PDB file of C-alpha atoms and ligand atoms in Angstrom:
ATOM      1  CA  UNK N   1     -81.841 -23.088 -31.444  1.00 85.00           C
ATOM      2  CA  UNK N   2     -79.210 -21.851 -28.683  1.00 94.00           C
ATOM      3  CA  UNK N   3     -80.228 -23.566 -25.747  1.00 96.00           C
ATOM      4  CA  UNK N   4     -81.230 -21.365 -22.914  1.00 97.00           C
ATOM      5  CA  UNK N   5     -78.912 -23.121 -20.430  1.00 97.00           C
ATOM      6  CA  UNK N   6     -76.054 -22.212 -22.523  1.00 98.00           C
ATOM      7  CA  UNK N   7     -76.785 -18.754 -22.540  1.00 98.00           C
ATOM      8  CA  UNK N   8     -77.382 -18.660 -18.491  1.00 97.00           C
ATOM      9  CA  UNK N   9     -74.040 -20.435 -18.303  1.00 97.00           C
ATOM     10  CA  UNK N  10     -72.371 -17.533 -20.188  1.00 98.00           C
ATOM     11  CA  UNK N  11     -74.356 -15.109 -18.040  1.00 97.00           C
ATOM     12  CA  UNK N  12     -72.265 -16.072 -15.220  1.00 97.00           C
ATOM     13  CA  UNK N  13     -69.062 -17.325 -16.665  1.00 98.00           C
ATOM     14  CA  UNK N  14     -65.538 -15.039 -15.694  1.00 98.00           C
ATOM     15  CA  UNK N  15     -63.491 -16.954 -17.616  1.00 98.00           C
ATOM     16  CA  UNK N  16     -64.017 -18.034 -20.941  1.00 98.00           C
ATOM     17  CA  UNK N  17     -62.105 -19.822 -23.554  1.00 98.00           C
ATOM     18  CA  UNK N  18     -62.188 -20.632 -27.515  1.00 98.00           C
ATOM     19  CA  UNK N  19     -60.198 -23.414 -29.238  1.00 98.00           C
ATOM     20  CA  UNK N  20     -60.338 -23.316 -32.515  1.00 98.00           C
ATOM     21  CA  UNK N  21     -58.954 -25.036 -35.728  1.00 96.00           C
ATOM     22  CA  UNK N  22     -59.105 -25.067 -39.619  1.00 94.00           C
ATOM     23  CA  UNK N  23     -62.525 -24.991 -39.892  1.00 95.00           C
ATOM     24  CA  UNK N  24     -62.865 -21.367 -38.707  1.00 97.00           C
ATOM     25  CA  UNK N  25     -60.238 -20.641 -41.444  1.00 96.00           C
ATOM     26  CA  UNK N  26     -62.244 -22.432 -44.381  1.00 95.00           C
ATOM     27  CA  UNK N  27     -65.170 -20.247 -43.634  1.00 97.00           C
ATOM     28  CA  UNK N  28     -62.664 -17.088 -44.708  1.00 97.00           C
ATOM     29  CA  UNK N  29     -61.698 -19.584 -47.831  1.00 94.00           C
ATOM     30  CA  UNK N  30     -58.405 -20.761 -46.755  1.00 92.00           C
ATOM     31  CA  UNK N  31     -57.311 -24.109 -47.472  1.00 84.00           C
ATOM     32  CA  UNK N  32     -55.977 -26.794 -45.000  1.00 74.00           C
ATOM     33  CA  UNK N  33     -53.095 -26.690 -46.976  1.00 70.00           C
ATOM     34  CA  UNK N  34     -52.746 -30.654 -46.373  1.00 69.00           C
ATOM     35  CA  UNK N  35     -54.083 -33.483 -48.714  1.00 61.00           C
ATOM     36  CA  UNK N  36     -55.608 -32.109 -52.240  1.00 64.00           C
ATOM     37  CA  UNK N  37     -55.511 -28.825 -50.850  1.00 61.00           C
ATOM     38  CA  UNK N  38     -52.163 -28.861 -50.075  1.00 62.00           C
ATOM     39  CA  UNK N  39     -50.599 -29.766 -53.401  1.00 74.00           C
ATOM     40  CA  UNK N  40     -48.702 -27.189 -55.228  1.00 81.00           C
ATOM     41  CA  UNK N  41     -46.510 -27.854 -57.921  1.00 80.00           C
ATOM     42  CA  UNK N  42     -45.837 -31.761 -57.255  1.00 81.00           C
ATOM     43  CA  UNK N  43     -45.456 -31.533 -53.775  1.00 87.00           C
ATOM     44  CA  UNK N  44     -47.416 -32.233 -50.684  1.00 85.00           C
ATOM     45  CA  UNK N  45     -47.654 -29.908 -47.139  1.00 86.00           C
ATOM     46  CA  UNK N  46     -46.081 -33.105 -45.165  1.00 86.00           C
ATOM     47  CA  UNK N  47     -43.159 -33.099 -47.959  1.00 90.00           C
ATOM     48  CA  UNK N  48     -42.244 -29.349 -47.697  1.00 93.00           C
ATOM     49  CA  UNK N  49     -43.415 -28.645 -43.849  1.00 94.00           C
ATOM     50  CA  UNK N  50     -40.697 -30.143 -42.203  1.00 96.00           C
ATOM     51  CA  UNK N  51     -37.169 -29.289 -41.206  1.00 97.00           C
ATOM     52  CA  UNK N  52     -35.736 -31.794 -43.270  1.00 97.00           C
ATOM     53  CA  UNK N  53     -36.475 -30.051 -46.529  1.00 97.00           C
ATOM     54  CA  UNK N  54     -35.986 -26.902 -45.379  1.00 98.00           C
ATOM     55  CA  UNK N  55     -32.309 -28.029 -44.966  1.00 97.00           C
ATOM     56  CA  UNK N  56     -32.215 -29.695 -48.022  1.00 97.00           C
ATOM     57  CA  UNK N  57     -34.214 -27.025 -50.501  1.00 97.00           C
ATOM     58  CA  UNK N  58     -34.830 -23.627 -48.221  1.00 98.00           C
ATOM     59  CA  UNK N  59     -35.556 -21.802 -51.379  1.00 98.00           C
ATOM     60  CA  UNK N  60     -38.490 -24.844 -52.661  1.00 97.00           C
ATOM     61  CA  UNK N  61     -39.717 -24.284 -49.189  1.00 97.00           C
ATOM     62  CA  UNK N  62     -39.886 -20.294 -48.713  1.00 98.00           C
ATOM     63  CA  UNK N  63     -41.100 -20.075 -52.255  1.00 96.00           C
ATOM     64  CA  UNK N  64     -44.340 -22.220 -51.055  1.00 95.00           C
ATOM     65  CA  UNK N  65     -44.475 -20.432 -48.285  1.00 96.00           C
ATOM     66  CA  UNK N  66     -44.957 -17.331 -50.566  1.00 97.00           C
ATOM     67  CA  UNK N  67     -47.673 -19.272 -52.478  1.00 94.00           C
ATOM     68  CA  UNK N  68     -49.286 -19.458 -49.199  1.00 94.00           C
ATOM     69  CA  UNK N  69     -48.846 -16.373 -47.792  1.00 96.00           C
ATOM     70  CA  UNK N  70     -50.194 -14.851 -51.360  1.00 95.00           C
ATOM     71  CA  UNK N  71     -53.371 -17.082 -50.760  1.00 94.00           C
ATOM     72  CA  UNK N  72     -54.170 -16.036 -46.771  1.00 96.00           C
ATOM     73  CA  UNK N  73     -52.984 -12.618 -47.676  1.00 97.00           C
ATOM     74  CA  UNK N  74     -56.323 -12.363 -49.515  1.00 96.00           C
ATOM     75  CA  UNK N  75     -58.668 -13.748 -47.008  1.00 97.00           C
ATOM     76  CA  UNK N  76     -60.817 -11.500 -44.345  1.00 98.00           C
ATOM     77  CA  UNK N  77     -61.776 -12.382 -40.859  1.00 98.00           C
ATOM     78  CA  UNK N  78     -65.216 -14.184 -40.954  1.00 98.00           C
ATOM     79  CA  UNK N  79     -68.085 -12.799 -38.573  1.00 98.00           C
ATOM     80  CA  UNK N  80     -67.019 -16.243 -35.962  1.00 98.00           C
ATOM     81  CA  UNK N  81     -63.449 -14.372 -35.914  1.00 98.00           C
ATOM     82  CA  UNK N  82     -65.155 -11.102 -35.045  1.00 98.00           C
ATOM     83  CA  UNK N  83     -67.756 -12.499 -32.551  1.00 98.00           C
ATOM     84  CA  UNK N  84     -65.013 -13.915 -30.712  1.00 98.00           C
ATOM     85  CA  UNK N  85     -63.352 -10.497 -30.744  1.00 98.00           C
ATOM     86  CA  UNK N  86     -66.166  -9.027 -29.374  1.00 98.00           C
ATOM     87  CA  UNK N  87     -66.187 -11.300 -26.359  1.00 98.00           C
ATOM     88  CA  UNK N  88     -62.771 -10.797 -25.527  1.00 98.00           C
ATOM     89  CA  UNK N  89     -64.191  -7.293 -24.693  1.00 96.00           C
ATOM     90  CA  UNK N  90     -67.388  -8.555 -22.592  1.00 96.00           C
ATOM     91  CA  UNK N  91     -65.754 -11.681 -20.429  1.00 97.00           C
ATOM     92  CA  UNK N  92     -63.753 -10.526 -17.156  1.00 97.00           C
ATOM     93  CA  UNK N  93     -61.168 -13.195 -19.048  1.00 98.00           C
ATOM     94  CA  UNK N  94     -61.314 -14.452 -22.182  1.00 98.00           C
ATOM     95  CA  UNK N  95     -58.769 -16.083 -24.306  1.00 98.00           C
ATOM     96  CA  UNK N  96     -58.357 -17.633 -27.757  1.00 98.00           C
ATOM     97  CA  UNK N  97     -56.316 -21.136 -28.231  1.00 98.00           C
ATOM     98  CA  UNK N  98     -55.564 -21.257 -31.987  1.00 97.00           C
ATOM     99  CA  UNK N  99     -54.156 -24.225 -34.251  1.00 96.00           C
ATOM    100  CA  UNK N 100     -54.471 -21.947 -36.954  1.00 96.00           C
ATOM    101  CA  UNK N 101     -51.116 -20.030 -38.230  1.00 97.00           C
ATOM    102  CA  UNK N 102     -53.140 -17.510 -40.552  1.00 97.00           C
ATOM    103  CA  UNK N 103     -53.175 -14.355 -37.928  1.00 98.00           C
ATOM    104  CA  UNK N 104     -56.833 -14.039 -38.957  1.00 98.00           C
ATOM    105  CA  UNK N 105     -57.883 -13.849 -34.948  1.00 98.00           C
ATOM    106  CA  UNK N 106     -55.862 -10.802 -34.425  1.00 98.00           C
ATOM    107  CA  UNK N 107     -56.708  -9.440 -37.872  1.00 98.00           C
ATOM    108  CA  UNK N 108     -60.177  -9.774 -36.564  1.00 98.00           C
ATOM    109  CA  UNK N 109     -59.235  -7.868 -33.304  1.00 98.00           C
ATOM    110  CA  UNK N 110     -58.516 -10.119 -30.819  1.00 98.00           C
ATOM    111  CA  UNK N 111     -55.580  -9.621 -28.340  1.00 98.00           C
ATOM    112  CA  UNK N 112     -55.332 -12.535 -26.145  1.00 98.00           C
ATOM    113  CA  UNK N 113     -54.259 -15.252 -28.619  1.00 98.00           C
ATOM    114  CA  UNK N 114     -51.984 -18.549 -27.881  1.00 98.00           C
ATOM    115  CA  UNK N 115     -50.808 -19.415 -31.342  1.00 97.00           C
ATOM    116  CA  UNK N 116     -50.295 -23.113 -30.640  1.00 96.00           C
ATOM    117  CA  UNK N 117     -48.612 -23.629 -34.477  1.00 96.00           C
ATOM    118  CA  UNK N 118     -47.039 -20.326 -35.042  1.00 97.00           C
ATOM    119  CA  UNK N 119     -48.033 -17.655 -37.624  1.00 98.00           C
ATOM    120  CA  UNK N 120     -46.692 -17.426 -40.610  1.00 98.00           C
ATOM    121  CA  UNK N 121     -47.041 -13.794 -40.963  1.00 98.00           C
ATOM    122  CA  UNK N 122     -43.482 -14.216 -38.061  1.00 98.00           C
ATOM    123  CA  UNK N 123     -39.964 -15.168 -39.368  1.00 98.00           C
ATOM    124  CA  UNK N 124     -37.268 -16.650 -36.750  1.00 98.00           C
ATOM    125  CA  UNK N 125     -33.547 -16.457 -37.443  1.00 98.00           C
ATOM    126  CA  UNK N 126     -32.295 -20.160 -37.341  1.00 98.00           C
ATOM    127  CA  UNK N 127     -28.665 -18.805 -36.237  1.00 98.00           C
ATOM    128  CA  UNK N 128     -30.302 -16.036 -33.499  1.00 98.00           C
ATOM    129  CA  UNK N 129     -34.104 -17.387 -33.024  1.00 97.00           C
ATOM    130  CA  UNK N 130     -35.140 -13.962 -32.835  1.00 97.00           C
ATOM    131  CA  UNK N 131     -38.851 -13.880 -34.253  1.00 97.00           C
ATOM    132  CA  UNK N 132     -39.868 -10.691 -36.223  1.00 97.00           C
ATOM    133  CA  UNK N 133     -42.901 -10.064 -38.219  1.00 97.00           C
ATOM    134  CA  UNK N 134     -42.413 -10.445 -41.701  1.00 97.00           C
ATOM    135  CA  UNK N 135     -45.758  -9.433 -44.008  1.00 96.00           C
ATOM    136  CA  UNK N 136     -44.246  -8.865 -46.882  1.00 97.00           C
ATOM    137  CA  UNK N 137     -46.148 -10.383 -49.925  1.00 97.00           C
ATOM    138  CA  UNK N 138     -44.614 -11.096 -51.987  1.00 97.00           C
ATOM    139  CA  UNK N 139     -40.978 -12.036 -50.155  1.00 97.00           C
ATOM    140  CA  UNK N 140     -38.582  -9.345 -51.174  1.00 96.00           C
ATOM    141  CA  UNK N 141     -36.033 -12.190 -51.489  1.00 96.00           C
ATOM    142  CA  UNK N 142     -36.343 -15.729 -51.259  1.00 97.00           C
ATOM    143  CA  UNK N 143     -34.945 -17.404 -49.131  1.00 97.00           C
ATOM    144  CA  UNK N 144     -35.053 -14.308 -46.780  1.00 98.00           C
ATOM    145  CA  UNK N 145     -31.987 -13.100 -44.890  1.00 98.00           C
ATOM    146  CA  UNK N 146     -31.876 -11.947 -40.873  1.00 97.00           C
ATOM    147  CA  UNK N 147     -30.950  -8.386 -40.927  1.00 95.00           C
ATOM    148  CA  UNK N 148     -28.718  -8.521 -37.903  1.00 96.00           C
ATOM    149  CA  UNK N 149     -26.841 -11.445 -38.498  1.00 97.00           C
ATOM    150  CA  UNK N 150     -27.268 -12.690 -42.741  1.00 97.00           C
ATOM    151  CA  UNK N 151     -28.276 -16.119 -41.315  1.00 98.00           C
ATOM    152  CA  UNK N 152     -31.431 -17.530 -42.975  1.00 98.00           C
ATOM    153  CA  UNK N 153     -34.105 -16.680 -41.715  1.00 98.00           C
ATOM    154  CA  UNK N 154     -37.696 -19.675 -41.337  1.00 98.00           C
ATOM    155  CA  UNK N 155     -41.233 -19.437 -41.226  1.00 98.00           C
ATOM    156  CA  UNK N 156     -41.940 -19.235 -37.168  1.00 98.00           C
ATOM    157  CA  UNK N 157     -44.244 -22.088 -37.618  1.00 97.00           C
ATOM    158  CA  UNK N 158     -44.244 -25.256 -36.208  1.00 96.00           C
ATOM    159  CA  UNK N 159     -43.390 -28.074 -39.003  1.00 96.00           C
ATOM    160  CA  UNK N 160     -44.253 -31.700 -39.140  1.00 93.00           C
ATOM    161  CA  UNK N 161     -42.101 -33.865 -36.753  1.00 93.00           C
ATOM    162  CA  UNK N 162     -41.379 -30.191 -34.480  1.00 96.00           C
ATOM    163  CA  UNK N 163     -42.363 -29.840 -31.016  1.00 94.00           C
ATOM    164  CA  UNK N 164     -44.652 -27.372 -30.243  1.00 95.00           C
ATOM    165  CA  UNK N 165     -43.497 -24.443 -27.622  1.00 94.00           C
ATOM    166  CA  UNK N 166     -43.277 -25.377 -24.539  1.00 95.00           C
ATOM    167  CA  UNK N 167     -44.605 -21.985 -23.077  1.00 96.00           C
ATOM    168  CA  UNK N 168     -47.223 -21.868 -25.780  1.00 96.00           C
ATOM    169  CA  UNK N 169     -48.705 -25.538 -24.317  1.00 96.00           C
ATOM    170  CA  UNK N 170     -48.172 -24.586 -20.717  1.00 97.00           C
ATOM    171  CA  UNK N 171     -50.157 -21.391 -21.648  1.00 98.00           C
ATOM    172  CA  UNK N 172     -52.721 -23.293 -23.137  1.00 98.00           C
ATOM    173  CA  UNK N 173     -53.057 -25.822 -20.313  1.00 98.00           C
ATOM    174  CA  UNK N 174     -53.614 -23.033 -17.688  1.00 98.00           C
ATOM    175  CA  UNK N 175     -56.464 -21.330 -19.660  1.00 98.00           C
ATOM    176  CA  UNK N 176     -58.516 -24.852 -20.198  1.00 98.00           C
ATOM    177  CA  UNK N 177     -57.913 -25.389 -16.682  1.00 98.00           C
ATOM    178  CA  UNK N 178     -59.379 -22.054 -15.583  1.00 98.00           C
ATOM    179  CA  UNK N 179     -62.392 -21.601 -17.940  1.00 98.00           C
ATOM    180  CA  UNK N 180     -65.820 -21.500 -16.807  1.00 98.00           C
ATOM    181  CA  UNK N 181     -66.933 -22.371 -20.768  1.00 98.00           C
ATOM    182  CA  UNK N 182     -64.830 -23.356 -23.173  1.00 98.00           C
ATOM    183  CA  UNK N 183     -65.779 -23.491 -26.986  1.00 98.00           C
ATOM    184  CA  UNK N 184     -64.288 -25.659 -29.506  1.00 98.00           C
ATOM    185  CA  UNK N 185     -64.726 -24.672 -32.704  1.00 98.00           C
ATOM    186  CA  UNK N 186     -63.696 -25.628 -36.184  1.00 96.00           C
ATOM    187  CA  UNK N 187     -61.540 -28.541 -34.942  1.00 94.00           C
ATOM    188  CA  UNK N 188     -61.480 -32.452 -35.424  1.00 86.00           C
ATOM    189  CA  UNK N 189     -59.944 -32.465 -32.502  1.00 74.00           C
ATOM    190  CA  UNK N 190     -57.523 -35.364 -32.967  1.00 79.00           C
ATOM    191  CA  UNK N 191     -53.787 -33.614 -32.910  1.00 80.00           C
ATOM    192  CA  UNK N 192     -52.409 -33.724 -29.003  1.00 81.00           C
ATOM    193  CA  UNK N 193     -52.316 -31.021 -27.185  1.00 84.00           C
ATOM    194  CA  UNK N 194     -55.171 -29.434 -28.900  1.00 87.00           C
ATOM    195  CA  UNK N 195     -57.736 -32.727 -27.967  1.00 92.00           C
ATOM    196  CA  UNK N 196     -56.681 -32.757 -24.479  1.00 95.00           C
ATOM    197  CA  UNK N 197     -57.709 -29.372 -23.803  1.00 97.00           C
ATOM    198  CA  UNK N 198     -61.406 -29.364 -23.322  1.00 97.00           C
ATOM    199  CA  UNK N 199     -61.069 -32.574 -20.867  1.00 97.00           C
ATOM    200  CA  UNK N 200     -58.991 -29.728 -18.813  1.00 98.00           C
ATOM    201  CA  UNK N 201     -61.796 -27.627 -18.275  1.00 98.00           C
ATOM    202  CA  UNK N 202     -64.718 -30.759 -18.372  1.00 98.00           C
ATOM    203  CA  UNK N 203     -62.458 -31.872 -15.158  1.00 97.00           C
ATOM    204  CA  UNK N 204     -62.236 -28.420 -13.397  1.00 96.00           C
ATOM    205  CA  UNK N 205     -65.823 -28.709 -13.893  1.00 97.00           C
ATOM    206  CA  UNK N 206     -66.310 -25.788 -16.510  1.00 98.00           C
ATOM    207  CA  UNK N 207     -68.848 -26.374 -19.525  1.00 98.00           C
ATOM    208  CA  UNK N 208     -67.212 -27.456 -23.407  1.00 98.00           C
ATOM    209  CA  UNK N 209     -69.630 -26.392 -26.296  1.00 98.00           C
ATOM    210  CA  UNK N 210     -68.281 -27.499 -29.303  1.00 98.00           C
ATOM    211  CA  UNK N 211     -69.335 -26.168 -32.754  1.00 98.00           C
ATOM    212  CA  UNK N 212     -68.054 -27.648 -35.814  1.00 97.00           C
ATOM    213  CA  UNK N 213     -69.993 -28.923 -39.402  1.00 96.00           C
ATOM    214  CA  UNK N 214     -69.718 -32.650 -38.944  1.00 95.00           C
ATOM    215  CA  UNK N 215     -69.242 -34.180 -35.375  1.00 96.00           C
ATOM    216  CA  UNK N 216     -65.781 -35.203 -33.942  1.00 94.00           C
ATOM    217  CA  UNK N 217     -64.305 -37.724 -31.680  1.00 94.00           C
ATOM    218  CA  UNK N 218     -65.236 -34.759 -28.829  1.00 95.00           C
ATOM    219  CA  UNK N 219     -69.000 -34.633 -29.236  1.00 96.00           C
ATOM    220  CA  UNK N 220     -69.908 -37.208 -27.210  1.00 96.00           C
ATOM    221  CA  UNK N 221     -67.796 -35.354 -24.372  1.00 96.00           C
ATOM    222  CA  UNK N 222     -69.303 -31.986 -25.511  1.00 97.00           C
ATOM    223  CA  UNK N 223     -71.911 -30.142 -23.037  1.00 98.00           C
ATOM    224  CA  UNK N 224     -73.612 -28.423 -25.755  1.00 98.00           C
ATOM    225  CA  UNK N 225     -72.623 -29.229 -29.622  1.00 98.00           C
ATOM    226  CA  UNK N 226     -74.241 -26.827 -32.348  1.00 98.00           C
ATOM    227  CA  UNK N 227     -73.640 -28.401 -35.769  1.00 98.00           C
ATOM    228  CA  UNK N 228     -72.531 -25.860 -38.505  1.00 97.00           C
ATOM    229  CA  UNK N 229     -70.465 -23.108 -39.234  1.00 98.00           C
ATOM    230  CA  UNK N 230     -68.855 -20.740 -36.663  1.00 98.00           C
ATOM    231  CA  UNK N 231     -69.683 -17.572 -38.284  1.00 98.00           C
ATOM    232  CA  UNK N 232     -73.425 -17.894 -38.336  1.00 98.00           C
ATOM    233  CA  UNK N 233     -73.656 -19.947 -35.107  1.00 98.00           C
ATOM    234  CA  UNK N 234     -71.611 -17.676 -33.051  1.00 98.00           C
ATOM    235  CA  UNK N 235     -73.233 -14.918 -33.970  1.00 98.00           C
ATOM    236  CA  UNK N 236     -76.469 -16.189 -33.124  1.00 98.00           C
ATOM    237  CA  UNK N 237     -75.144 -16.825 -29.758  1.00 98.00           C
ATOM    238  CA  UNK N 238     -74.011 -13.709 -29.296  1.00 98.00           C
ATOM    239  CA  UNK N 239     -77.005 -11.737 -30.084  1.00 97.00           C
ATOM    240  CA  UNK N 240     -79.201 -14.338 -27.712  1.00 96.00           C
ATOM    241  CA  UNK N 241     -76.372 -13.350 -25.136  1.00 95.00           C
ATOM    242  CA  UNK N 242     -77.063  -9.471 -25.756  1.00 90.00           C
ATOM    243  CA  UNK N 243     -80.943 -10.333 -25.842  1.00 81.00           C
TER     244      UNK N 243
HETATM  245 ZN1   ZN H   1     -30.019 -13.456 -37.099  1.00 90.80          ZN
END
């Protein structure tokens, strides 16, 4: 099933790259946290996630963010998070490119991670903007307090109408345009800068293989799409890779 020109592109790839989105997540059984999914209590994730009702309600907002943190506390890297832990250790360069704000990437090992959305396992100090790790489930207070300076402290995650990090895109930009291969997986692939990035490395002339369980507006684009989920088709790569 993994195409042999895939694996003799890998063979000779130095630079690699993954991209991935919710869909890795759902295999470890976290929600998107938007639509259905998202509802707790009466509210919806695009009602809560944004900076105007943190300034209206910061304690409505950090006590979802508990709910949430309570929920991806629970979940375990999948074996798609682990195979692409592995490779960080086999590529001369490898790097992850994650939409996902779980943490489940490093959880799983990896060490080269662009978190494009934040993680949500990091607090920032809205007086300071110092970010600190926070894993504390549950919150020993609500809303927490910055211990240096008693302002309130916010999830270090990027919120609807929020910009993402300049540095973070930037990073992001000169890994697509770099890699060799680039695998997209888990993502619709609609939300800028995310979609652009696999036209970065398509241009530089490096190889996208996208793997996801329904196609996207990207698989047309795609060199190589394997539909299904990333922790049994990853793995499968991998061991044709090591075969
Ligand atoms: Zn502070």
């Amino acid at each position: 099933m993994v195409p042999e020109e895939l694996i003799n592109f890998l063979r000779k790839a130095k630079k690699v790259s993954v991209l991935t989105g919710a869909g890795i997540s759902a295999e470890s059984g976290i929600p998107t946290f938007r639509g259905e999914d998202g509802l707790w209590k009466k509210y919806r994730a695009e009602e809560l996630a944004t900076p105007q009702a943190f300034a209206k309600d910061p304690v409505l907002v950090w006590e979802w963010y508990n709910w949430r943190r309570e929920i991806i506390g629970k979940a375990k890297p999948n074996m798609g998070h682990i195979t692409i832990a592995k490779w960080e250790k086999i590529f001369p360069s490898f790097w992850v490119i994650t939409q996902n704000i779980d943490g489940l990437h490093r959880l799983a090992g990896s060490k080269n991670i662009v978190e494009l959305h934040g993680n949500i396992w990091k607090v920032r100090c809205t007086r300071e903007g110092i970010v600190m790790e926070n894993r504390d489930v549950p919150l020993k207070e609500i809303p927490p307090k910055c211990e240096n300076c008693g302002a309130l402290l916010r999830p270090h995650v990027v919120w609807f109408g929020e910009s993402l990090s300049i540095e973070d895109i930037e990073m992001a930009e000169e890994i697509s345009n770099s890699s060799d291969v680039m695998f997209v997986v888990g993502t619709s692939s609609v939300v800028y800068p995310a979609a652009s990035l696999p036209f970065l490395t398509k241009r530089r002339g490096g190889i996208v293989v996208e793997i996801n369980i329904s196609e996207t507006t990207l698989t047309p684009y795609a060199d190589f799409f394997f539909k299904g989920k990333a922790g049994e088709i990853l793995p499968e790569i991998d061991s044709r890779l090591n075969g």
